[in-house]
Amino acid sequence: MISVLKRFLIGRPLKSNELGEQKLNKAKALAILSSDALSSVAYGPEQILIVLVTLGAVAFWYSIPIAVGVLILLAALIMSYRQIIFAYPHGGGAYVVSKKNLGVNSGLIAGGSLLVDYILTVAVSVSAGTDAITSAFPTLHGFNVQIAIVFVILITILNLRGVTESASVLAYPVYLFVLALFILIGVGIYKIITGDVSPDLHTPIGTPVVGISLFILLRAFASGSSALTGVEAISNAIPNFKDPAPNNAAKTLLMMGGLLALLFSGIIFIAYYYGVTPRAEVTVISQIAEEIFGRNFMYFFVQGTTALILILAANTGYSAFPLLAVNLAKDKFIPRMFLIRGDRLGYSNGIIMLAVSSIILIMVFHAKTEHLIPLYAVGVFIPFTLAQTGMIVKWLREKPQGWLPKLIVNTIGAIISFTVMMIFFLTKFSQVWPVLVFIPLIILLFHRIGKHYESVGDQLRLTTCEPIVQIEGNVLVVPVAGMTNVVANSLNYAKSISADQILAVYVSFDREDEKKFEEKWMKWQPDVRLVTLHSHYRSIINPLTKFVDTVEHKASESNYRVTVVIPQFIPKKGWHNILHNQSSLLIRSFLLYRRNVIVTTVPYHLKK
């Protein structure tokens, strides 16, 4: 049943030689890798206004120069990451750039920040999408968390079906969102030009504002820069592109940058001119659409496509997280399971881990976007800064032809990214301080995992100096709970290995039962020595493990090994296991960690 359900949800397994068919063209790549950046248009401008509204609507004209600053930062990042794509065409983005040019720890800071950031990408995107839905249908406000979790599960299933299939589904909502916003901005500007919008709705640019300060402006700029999260995803996912992968990735990055600049600046201008004020339960996009179209089909079209892209923007995390995890796993800083491709040739372990982590975050933060965005944004500006700094070191070290313009671009990118990162720490420290805790913990975890793999490799290598002890023979210990076909089957197996070194062990709780069992055993298996252990506290494990330890100590003096042969019957139906105590599993789990004890399970399959 589970297998049938899996095939229904995920699809048939793909052969390894079908991997080439899972590569993306530019149109599909733009849909799944740019959805995060494009979707941030729905909340980036709103974050600027949320800061400015503390001074009143008179301060909203500052959103225009702040938006210009955000666009300058966007241009610097797009040019910088375009250079990273060509310099490191196998992907890995900030992690690979930082590790190769700034050292392992810098690479791990970038990689760890991005792993956490992609988890936040899913949580923020789905939470923001849920907000858009509940803005249109206020009666659903009480179910934000449940709705968000359902969407995460649906997107996870979609991604487990494969990159190409998820991209085919995602392309439509992303391009519909872009179309909806262009219509929204176009109609809004047309109404302004034709005089349908009163100039009294906004204050003129340059109007004095009481209480304005550099601190508030920097805080608003940092909040608006949250719209740039997701810019790095394309450089991480170069292996997902069709050949020539670097060229296709670079063109997709430029297309994404152009669309993001147009949509972001358009929404900022419309929000300013229409005098839109951020409200708790209605998004800025929702207010703009209602002002321009009213509550008609176009309003619900804008809200529907906005909700869709906000939810599906999570797919950027699903595309980039597994590939970044692959690079970290190759370097042995996270578990090797992230290197394994699933039935549909995607890195399914990474996809599932991302989904589980995101659901936990959504539950902890109750799907409140505003609580997650600052943490989300600062998490991505750390690798932004490290990536640009790494490229500066690369150009200064290698000095290839035409390196000076590239150095200038990366220097500008590094300075602006570092400035924005510091603004976040200075202006939103109460919200972003967890970064200073979890990044050191993640780096420590990476190093511990790396040392583990290094230690395992040293011990498994054939060139190790540790001598292999010769085994002279086996002492077989067979735990028995009764005289059954299961026990008989295990004893026959034990006799095939060593007929004269078998110890059957019976743990009794009652002296009377113990004597009766010994008498019956002598008639049933007179050639197998029976050892009875009395348990005063009704425990099977403790007396048995102590006995095994005693036998192992004596056997090791003669270079013998102790093999514990565990009888186990296998029910015809899997669910029948819950009807039986799992003594054999407990015994095995306890004995596996004994150094010189070998554990063998002998199954006896029931026929009905």
XYZ file of C-alpha atoms in Angstrom:
608
model
C 0.000 0.000 0.000
C 2.832 2.377 0.915
C 4.620 1.552 -2.339
C 1.467 2.227 -4.391
C 0.920 5.556 -2.586
C 4.551 6.539 -3.176
C 4.282 5.786 -6.906
C 1.023 7.765 -7.098
C 2.481 10.838 -5.367
C 6.020 10.811 -6.752
C 5.795 8.856 -10.012
C 7.769 6.003 -11.519
C 11.516 5.743 -10.784
C 13.805 7.296 -13.405
C 16.934 5.600 -14.751
C 20.294 7.252 -14.074
C 20.825 7.888 -17.793
C 17.662 10.034 -17.817
C 19.418 12.713 -15.728
C 20.048 14.888 -18.796
C 16.306 15.162 -19.348
C 15.983 16.757 -15.895
C 18.018 19.821 -16.861
C 16.255 23.203 -17.115
C 15.991 25.678 -19.973
C 16.084 29.424 -19.235
C 12.293 29.876 -19.114
C 11.752 27.104 -16.556
C 14.877 28.044 -14.561
C 13.652 31.638 -14.306
C 10.365 30.331 -12.882
C 11.769 28.121 -10.103
C 15.044 29.923 -9.281
C 13.743 33.514 -9.473
C 10.412 32.969 -7.763
C 11.913 33.835 -4.353
C 13.434 37.123 -5.539
C 10.368 38.109 -7.607
C 7.948 37.212 -4.839
C 9.763 39.510 -2.408
C 8.224 42.408 -4.376
C 5.036 41.500 -2.518
C 6.541 42.249 0.908
C 9.802 44.222 0.330
C 8.095 47.595 -0.359
C 5.722 46.950 2.543
C 8.680 46.491 4.915
C 9.949 49.991 3.978
C 6.532 51.538 4.677
C 6.186 49.693 8.000
C 9.333 51.488 9.239
C 8.337 54.908 7.812
C 4.765 54.771 9.149
C 6.147 55.313 12.671
C 6.691 58.954 11.570
C 3.299 59.252 9.887
C 2.156 59.214 6.241
C 4.083 62.461 5.634
C 7.334 60.400 5.635
C 6.245 58.059 2.824
C 8.016 60.128 0.158
C 11.293 58.795 1.589
C 10.359 55.406 0.122
C 11.394 56.741 -3.330
C 15.080 57.511 -2.526
C 15.266 54.380 -0.372
C 14.040 52.340 -3.354
C 16.755 53.904 -5.533
C 19.354 52.739 -3.004
C 17.903 49.204 -3.068
C 18.086 49.172 -6.901
C 21.763 50.238 -6.803
C 22.460 47.339 -4.428
C 20.528 44.986 -6.736
C 22.633 46.040 -9.747
C 25.876 45.466 -7.814
C 24.739 42.001 -6.673
C 23.574 40.927 -10.136
C 26.911 41.933 -11.724
C 28.868 40.291 -8.903
C 27.001 36.984 -9.044
C 27.272 36.952 -12.828
C 31.058 36.913 -12.378
C 30.770 34.128 -9.775
C 28.796 32.009 -12.262
C 31.604 32.142 -14.839
C 34.406 31.829 -12.262
C 32.816 28.770 -10.576
C 30.675 27.094 -13.269
C 30.012 23.938 -11.232
C 27.819 25.773 -8.711
C 28.133 26.118 -4.972
C 27.898 29.921 -4.989
C 29.005 31.719 -1.849
C 30.090 28.496 -0.090
C 32.563 27.441 -2.795
C 33.823 31.016 -3.410
C 34.412 31.669 0.298
C 35.988 28.263 1.013
C 38.467 28.473 -1.872
C 39.505 32.101 -1.359
C 38.935 32.936 2.313
C 39.426 29.560 3.988
C 37.326 26.679 5.260
C 35.700 28.539 8.165
C 34.553 31.405 5.938
C 33.096 28.858 3.528
C 31.280 27.115 6.362
C 29.864 30.421 7.626
C 28.532 31.146 4.120
C 27.262 27.587 3.648
C 25.666 27.383 7.082
C 24.006 30.789 6.674
C 22.568 29.776 3.317
C 21.284 26.411 4.566
C 19.391 28.179 7.342
C 18.334 30.919 4.927
C 16.781 28.429 2.514
C 14.779 26.949 5.395
C 13.644 30.495 6.210
C 12.890 31.034 2.489
C 10.306 28.276 2.607
C 8.846 29.424 5.933
C 8.696 33.121 4.942
C 7.354 32.489 1.437
C 4.594 30.139 2.516
C 3.679 32.355 5.494
C 3.516 35.436 3.238
C 1.406 33.523 0.703
C -0.947 32.474 3.473
C -1.210 36.147 4.537
C -2.225 37.062 0.978
C -4.989 34.435 1.017
C -6.317 35.477 4.418
C -6.229 39.163 3.350
C -8.736 38.294 0.632
C -10.714 35.942 2.946
C -10.429 37.357 6.508
C -12.445 34.478 8.013
C -9.396 32.216 7.444
C -7.047 34.260 9.689
C -7.296 31.739 12.502
C -5.992 28.916 10.274
C -2.746 30.519 9.012
C -0.467 27.835 10.481
C -2.506 24.900 9.193
C -2.812 26.400 5.686
C 0.937 27.089 5.560
C 1.826 23.508 6.597
C -0.478 22.041 3.932
C 1.238 24.165 1.265
C 4.710 23.045 2.422
C 3.644 19.391 2.111
C 2.220 19.963 -1.383
C 5.386 21.745 -2.596
C 7.531 18.980 -1.094
C 5.623 16.305 -3.022
C 5.930 18.387 -6.189
C 9.717 18.632 -5.768
C 10.089 14.936 -4.995
C 8.608 14.317 -8.449
C 11.693 15.918 -10.030
C 13.140 19.272 -11.107
C 11.617 19.335 -14.583
C 8.135 18.395 -13.436
C 8.104 20.963 -10.627
C 9.388 23.649 -13.025
C 6.650 22.849 -15.542
C 3.994 23.385 -12.877
C 5.640 26.485 -11.357
C 6.260 28.372 -14.596
C 2.583 29.300 -15.036
C 1.949 30.960 -11.634
C 5.267 32.855 -11.772
C 4.620 34.343 -15.210
C 0.972 35.007 -14.337
C 2.187 36.946 -11.276
C 4.579 39.006 -13.409
C 1.742 39.713 -15.874
C -0.670 40.648 -13.060
C 1.797 43.100 -11.510
C 2.647 44.688 -14.858
C -1.093 45.194 -15.470
C -1.487 46.579 -11.919
C 1.432 49.003 -12.313
C 0.435 49.950 -15.878
C -3.201 50.729 -14.985
C -2.058 52.548 -11.833
C 0.313 54.788 -13.787
C -2.348 55.351 -16.484
C -4.804 56.574 -13.816
C -2.145 58.901 -12.424
C -1.390 60.350 -15.881
C -5.087 60.833 -16.699
C -5.721 62.597 -13.389
C -7.953 59.930 -11.824
C -5.782 59.913 -8.688
C -5.896 62.884 -6.349
C -2.446 64.455 -5.679
C -3.629 65.045 -2.098
C -3.197 61.327 -1.352
C 0.590 61.741 -1.039
C 2.983 64.329 0.282
C 5.361 65.939 -2.254
C 8.955 64.733 -2.358
C 11.078 66.941 -0.133
C 8.356 67.661 2.454
C 9.989 68.205 5.893
C 9.336 65.374 8.329
C 9.509 65.871 12.087
C 11.546 63.190 13.868
C 13.307 61.799 10.783
C 16.795 60.477 11.490
C 19.583 58.592 9.735
C 18.859 55.610 11.986
C 15.238 55.334 10.756
C 16.280 55.768 7.098
C 18.948 53.071 7.393
C 16.458 50.785 9.098
C 13.950 51.306 6.270
C 16.695 50.705 3.671
C 17.717 47.449 5.362
C 14.069 46.336 5.514
C 13.615 47.099 1.799
C 16.770 45.132 0.999
C 14.899 42.012 2.101
C 13.490 42.121 -1.455
C 16.932 41.005 -2.696
C 16.927 37.641 -0.963
C 17.100 34.824 -3.487
C 19.467 36.634 -5.883
C 22.222 34.092 -5.106
C 20.106 30.996 -5.835
C 21.018 30.827 -9.538
C 24.766 30.681 -8.804
C 24.139 27.741 -6.435
C 22.065 25.801 -8.964
C 24.202 26.007 -12.135
C 24.270 22.160 -12.462
C 20.485 22.234 -12.999
C 20.823 24.217 -16.262
C 21.032 22.788 -19.751
C 24.385 23.182 -21.518
C 26.084 25.600 -21.813
C 25.094 25.861 -18.158
C 27.116 28.974 -17.128
C 25.864 31.015 -20.116
C 22.258 30.017 -19.517
C 22.588 30.729 -15.792
C 24.095 34.188 -16.430
C 21.302 35.135 -18.876
C 18.655 33.923 -16.419
C 20.273 36.002 -13.654
C 20.111 39.171 -15.834
C 16.462 38.496 -16.712
C 15.640 38.050 -13.042
C 17.435 41.286 -12.114
C 15.578 43.265 -14.785
C 12.143 41.951 -13.773
C 12.840 42.495 -10.072
C 13.967 46.106 -10.653
C 10.866 46.980 -12.726
C 8.351 45.380 -10.361
C 9.945 46.685 -7.156
C 10.242 50.293 -8.365
C 6.713 50.177 -9.834
C 5.086 48.985 -6.592
C 7.017 51.548 -4.523
C 5.913 54.395 -6.825
C 2.248 53.316 -6.921
C 2.140 52.818 -3.127
C 3.630 56.304 -2.605
C 1.384 58.092 -5.113
C -1.814 56.418 -3.861
C -0.866 57.085 -0.237
C -1.177 53.436 0.793
C -0.585 52.847 4.516
C 0.458 49.376 5.767
C -2.219 47.671 7.868
C -2.004 44.584 10.089
C -4.417 42.281 8.265
C -4.350 43.683 4.694
C -1.165 43.624 2.602
C 0.035 46.670 0.636
C -0.457 44.796 -2.670
C -4.036 44.027 -1.661
C -4.716 47.696 -0.872
C -3.190 48.876 -4.162
C -5.207 46.366 -6.193
C -8.426 47.374 -4.405
C -7.725 51.090 -4.993
C -7.023 50.570 -8.702
C -9.553 47.872 -9.671
C -12.046 47.660 -6.816
C -13.186 44.226 -5.599
C -13.624 42.775 -9.092
C -12.023 39.972 -11.101
C -8.679 41.824 -11.506
C -8.388 42.349 -7.741
C -8.779 38.618 -7.094
C -6.480 37.842 -10.046
C -3.711 39.981 -8.499
C -4.318 38.525 -5.029
C -4.497 34.961 -6.341
C -1.283 35.172 -8.368
C 0.469 36.990 -5.489
C -0.537 34.260 -3.049
C 0.585 31.592 -5.522
C 4.030 33.065 -6.163
C 4.593 33.771 -2.483
C 3.851 30.151 -1.707
C 5.712 28.751 -4.701
C 8.697 31.057 -4.060
C 9.546 28.407 -1.503
C 10.625 26.361 -4.498
C 13.802 28.449 -4.769
C 14.777 26.931 -1.427
C 13.853 23.455 -2.666
C 16.040 23.962 -5.757
C 19.080 25.475 -4.037
C 19.129 23.795 -0.587
C 19.733 20.207 -1.875
C 22.530 21.334 -4.233
C 24.274 23.329 -1.503
C 23.885 20.320 0.809
C 25.546 18.151 -1.880
C 28.612 20.434 -1.908
C 28.857 20.373 1.890
C 28.364 16.586 1.952
C 31.107 16.094 -0.659
C 33.454 17.963 1.667
C 32.202 15.747 4.546
C 30.739 18.563 6.656
C 27.191 17.181 6.695
C 25.862 13.581 6.476
C 26.625 11.635 3.289
C 22.938 10.842 2.832
C 22.524 14.263 1.160
C 24.569 12.944 -1.798
C 22.020 10.255 -2.657
C 19.605 10.840 -5.532
C 16.050 9.604 -5.080
C 13.736 7.698 -7.416
C 13.159 10.818 -9.533
C 16.879 11.769 -9.653
C 16.432 14.636 -7.202
C 18.304 14.865 -3.909
C 15.255 13.725 -1.952
C 16.915 13.625 1.501
C 17.717 17.335 1.210
C 14.159 18.084 0.063
C 12.598 16.199 2.998
C 14.974 17.758 5.554
C 14.114 21.236 4.226
C 10.381 20.529 4.469
C 10.530 19.225 8.048
C 12.689 22.158 9.236
C 10.380 24.695 7.565
C 7.253 23.216 9.144
C 8.910 23.427 12.585
C 9.725 27.121 11.972
C 6.187 27.892 10.803
C 4.778 26.299 13.950
C 7.240 28.072 16.275
C 6.643 31.529 14.711
C 2.896 30.913 14.113
C 3.318 31.764 10.395
C 4.015 35.448 11.241
C 6.055 36.786 8.296
C 7.220 39.978 9.995
C 9.006 37.938 12.710
C 10.934 35.875 10.141
C 11.916 38.445 7.471
C 14.722 40.267 9.397
C 16.352 36.953 10.370
C 15.872 35.757 6.789
C 17.430 38.888 5.254
C 20.499 39.121 7.500
C 21.132 35.429 6.912
C 21.576 36.040 3.202
C 23.644 39.244 3.446
C 26.368 37.390 5.369
C 27.096 35.057 2.396
C 26.590 38.016 0.002
C 29.450 39.805 1.794
C 31.685 36.732 2.003
C 31.130 35.844 -1.675
C 32.095 39.316 -2.897
C 35.115 39.436 -0.569
C 36.207 36.002 -1.814
C 36.035 37.216 -5.419
C 38.169 40.266 -4.506
C 40.842 37.917 -3.108
C 40.591 35.728 -6.228
C 41.172 38.645 -8.648
C 44.044 40.063 -6.576
C 45.694 36.627 -6.370
C 45.233 35.445 -9.960
C 45.065 38.757 -11.904
C 43.662 37.275 -15.150
C 43.112 39.392 -18.257
C 40.519 42.112 -17.629
C 40.554 41.555 -13.857
C 40.458 45.226 -12.781
C 36.814 45.998 -13.802
C 35.761 42.719 -12.162
C 37.616 43.691 -8.987
C 35.831 47.057 -8.907
C 32.396 45.419 -9.321
C 33.044 42.910 -6.533
C 34.493 45.607 -4.264
C 31.355 47.734 -4.662
C 29.198 44.659 -4.034
C 31.192 43.707 -0.922
C 31.043 47.213 0.560
C 27.290 47.610 0.025
C 26.496 44.071 1.240
C 28.631 44.579 4.368
C 26.954 47.950 4.992
C 23.461 46.449 4.736
C 24.468 43.538 6.993
C 25.758 45.949 9.658
C 22.605 48.088 9.334
C 20.542 44.985 10.113
C 22.631 44.239 13.196
C 22.507 47.854 14.395
C 18.846 48.594 13.680
C 17.191 45.196 14.220
C 19.491 43.546 16.746
C 16.572 42.409 18.913
C 15.259 40.400 15.933
C 18.496 39.141 14.340
C 20.609 38.266 17.402
C 19.857 34.509 16.981
C 22.201 34.586 13.955
C 25.121 35.178 16.333
C 24.135 32.017 18.224
C 23.184 29.520 15.528
C 26.053 30.255 13.093
C 28.817 29.335 15.611
C 26.797 26.245 16.607
C 26.422 25.214 12.956
C 30.155 25.724 12.301
C 30.971 23.622 15.376
C 28.593 20.907 14.147
C 30.178 20.964 10.666
C 33.664 20.502 12.165
C 32.508 17.683 14.447
C 30.950 15.863 11.501
C 34.115 16.444 9.449
C 36.318 15.028 12.224
C 34.030 12.006 12.513
C 34.352 11.208 8.806
C 38.121 11.755 8.968
C 38.397 9.399 11.946
C 36.241 6.739 10.263
C 38.304 6.985 7.078
C 41.562 6.543 9.000
C 40.261 3.445 10.764
C 38.787 1.810 7.655
C 41.815 2.388 5.427
C 43.733 -0.821 4.637
C 47.022 0.971 5.263
C 46.132 1.429 8.932
C 48.730 0.108 11.378
C 46.159 -1.662 13.561
C 46.677 -5.451 13.192
C 43.788 -7.731 12.267
C 43.351 -10.346 15.029
C 43.033 -13.909 13.732
C 39.828 -15.675 14.818
C 40.353 -19.275 15.940
C 36.673 -20.197 16.335
C 33.188 -19.251 17.510
C 31.218 -19.647 20.714
C 27.550 -19.428 19.768
C 25.035 -18.088 22.285
C 21.378 -18.691 21.379
C 18.801 -16.868 23.559
C 15.699 -19.087 23.790
C 12.242 -18.190 25.075
C 10.678 -21.616 24.592
C 10.763 -24.810 22.548
C 9.360 -23.792 19.174
C 10.056 -24.044 15.455
C 11.713 -20.622 15.638
C 14.255 -21.866 18.206
C 14.776 -25.159 16.327
C 15.480 -23.229 13.142
C 18.094 -21.061 14.910
C 19.759 -24.068 16.599
C 20.094 -25.835 13.222
C 21.794 -22.738 11.856
C 24.126 -22.549 14.883
C 25.045 -26.241 14.509
C 26.047 -25.633 10.887
C 28.691 -23.159 12.137
C 30.008 -24.909 15.254
C 28.242 -28.006 16.582
C 30.239 -28.300 19.821
C 30.397 -24.642 20.925
C 26.687 -23.812 21.352
C 25.182 -22.363 24.540
C 21.406 -22.029 24.655
C 20.453 -19.347 27.228
C 17.068 -19.222 28.946
C 16.160 -16.290 31.216
C 13.546 -17.284 33.819
C 11.459 -15.215 36.212
C 10.207 -18.179 38.267
C 12.212 -21.069 39.815
C 9.450 -23.630 39.176
C 9.267 -22.734 35.475
C 13.036 -22.868 35.286
C 13.179 -26.502 36.507
C 10.363 -27.619 34.206
C 12.069 -25.972 31.233
C 15.408 -27.673 31.980
C 13.715 -31.094 32.144
C 11.907 -30.620 28.834
C 15.086 -29.283 27.197
C 17.123 -32.374 28.113
C 14.558 -34.531 26.298
C 14.272 -32.170 23.268
C 17.879 -31.001 22.688
C 20.195 -33.244 24.795
C 23.233 -32.385 22.633
C 22.945 -28.603 23.206
C 24.045 -27.223 26.571
C 21.385 -25.124 28.267
C 22.294 -22.239 30.615
C 19.453 -20.845 32.737
C 19.667 -17.338 34.171
C 17.293 -16.267 36.913
C 16.130 -12.645 36.671
C 15.086 -11.132 39.992
C 13.772 -7.943 38.355
C 11.966 -9.537 35.371
C 14.516 -8.182 32.895
C 15.764 -10.268 29.982
C 18.369 -7.787 28.758
C 20.492 -7.299 31.878
C 21.147 -10.982 32.765
C 21.711 -11.872 29.109
C 24.192 -9.052 28.381
C 26.132 -9.810 31.593
C 26.350 -13.475 30.593
C 27.509 -12.576 27.067
C 30.173 -10.249 28.527
C 31.441 -13.094 30.756
C 31.597 -15.573 27.866
C 33.277 -12.961 25.617
C 35.971 -12.269 28.224
C 36.877 -15.976 28.470
C 36.612 -16.569 24.709
C 38.900 -13.666 23.830
C 41.766 -15.330 25.752
C 41.743 -18.090 23.105
C 41.094 -15.725 20.139
C 37.525 -16.973 19.918
C 34.588 -14.761 18.989
C 31.155 -14.830 20.590
C 28.303 -14.978 18.078
C 24.834 -14.362 19.487
C 22.283 -16.107 17.273
C 18.896 -14.432 17.800
C 15.760 -16.389 16.801
C 13.061 -14.170 15.289
C 9.789 -15.046 13.600
C 8.534 -12.807 10.784
C 4.719 -12.441 10.558
C 3.090 -12.744 7.146
C 1.738 -9.167 7.397
C 3.915 -6.312 8.582
C 1.325 -4.784 10.902
C 1.184 -8.056 12.890
C 4.518 -7.028 14.472
C 2.715 -4.640 16.800
C 0.925 -7.642 18.343
C 4.178 -9.187 19.620
C 6.854 -7.974 22.010
C 10.072 -7.110 20.210
C 12.558 -8.828 22.501
C 14.853 -9.795 19.621
C 15.136 -6.153 18.511
C 16.002 -5.032 22.035
C 18.641 -7.744 22.465
C 20.209 -6.875 19.127
C 20.285 -3.130 19.856
C 22.036 -3.728 23.197
C 24.580 -6.255 21.910
C 25.600 -4.463 18.694
C 27.809 -2.075 20.672
C 29.803 -4.878 22.352
C 33.264 -4.759 20.764
C 33.955 -8.477 20.167
C 30.395 -9.785 19.933
C 28.838 -10.723 16.584
C 25.041 -10.565 16.376
C 23.166 -12.737 13.876
C 19.403 -12.798 13.401
C 17.893 -16.017 12.049
C 14.418 -15.287 10.622
C 11.601 -17.815 10.633
C 8.847 -16.764 8.222
C 5.280 -17.602 9.185
C 3.122 -18.877 6.323
C -0.272 -17.645 7.486
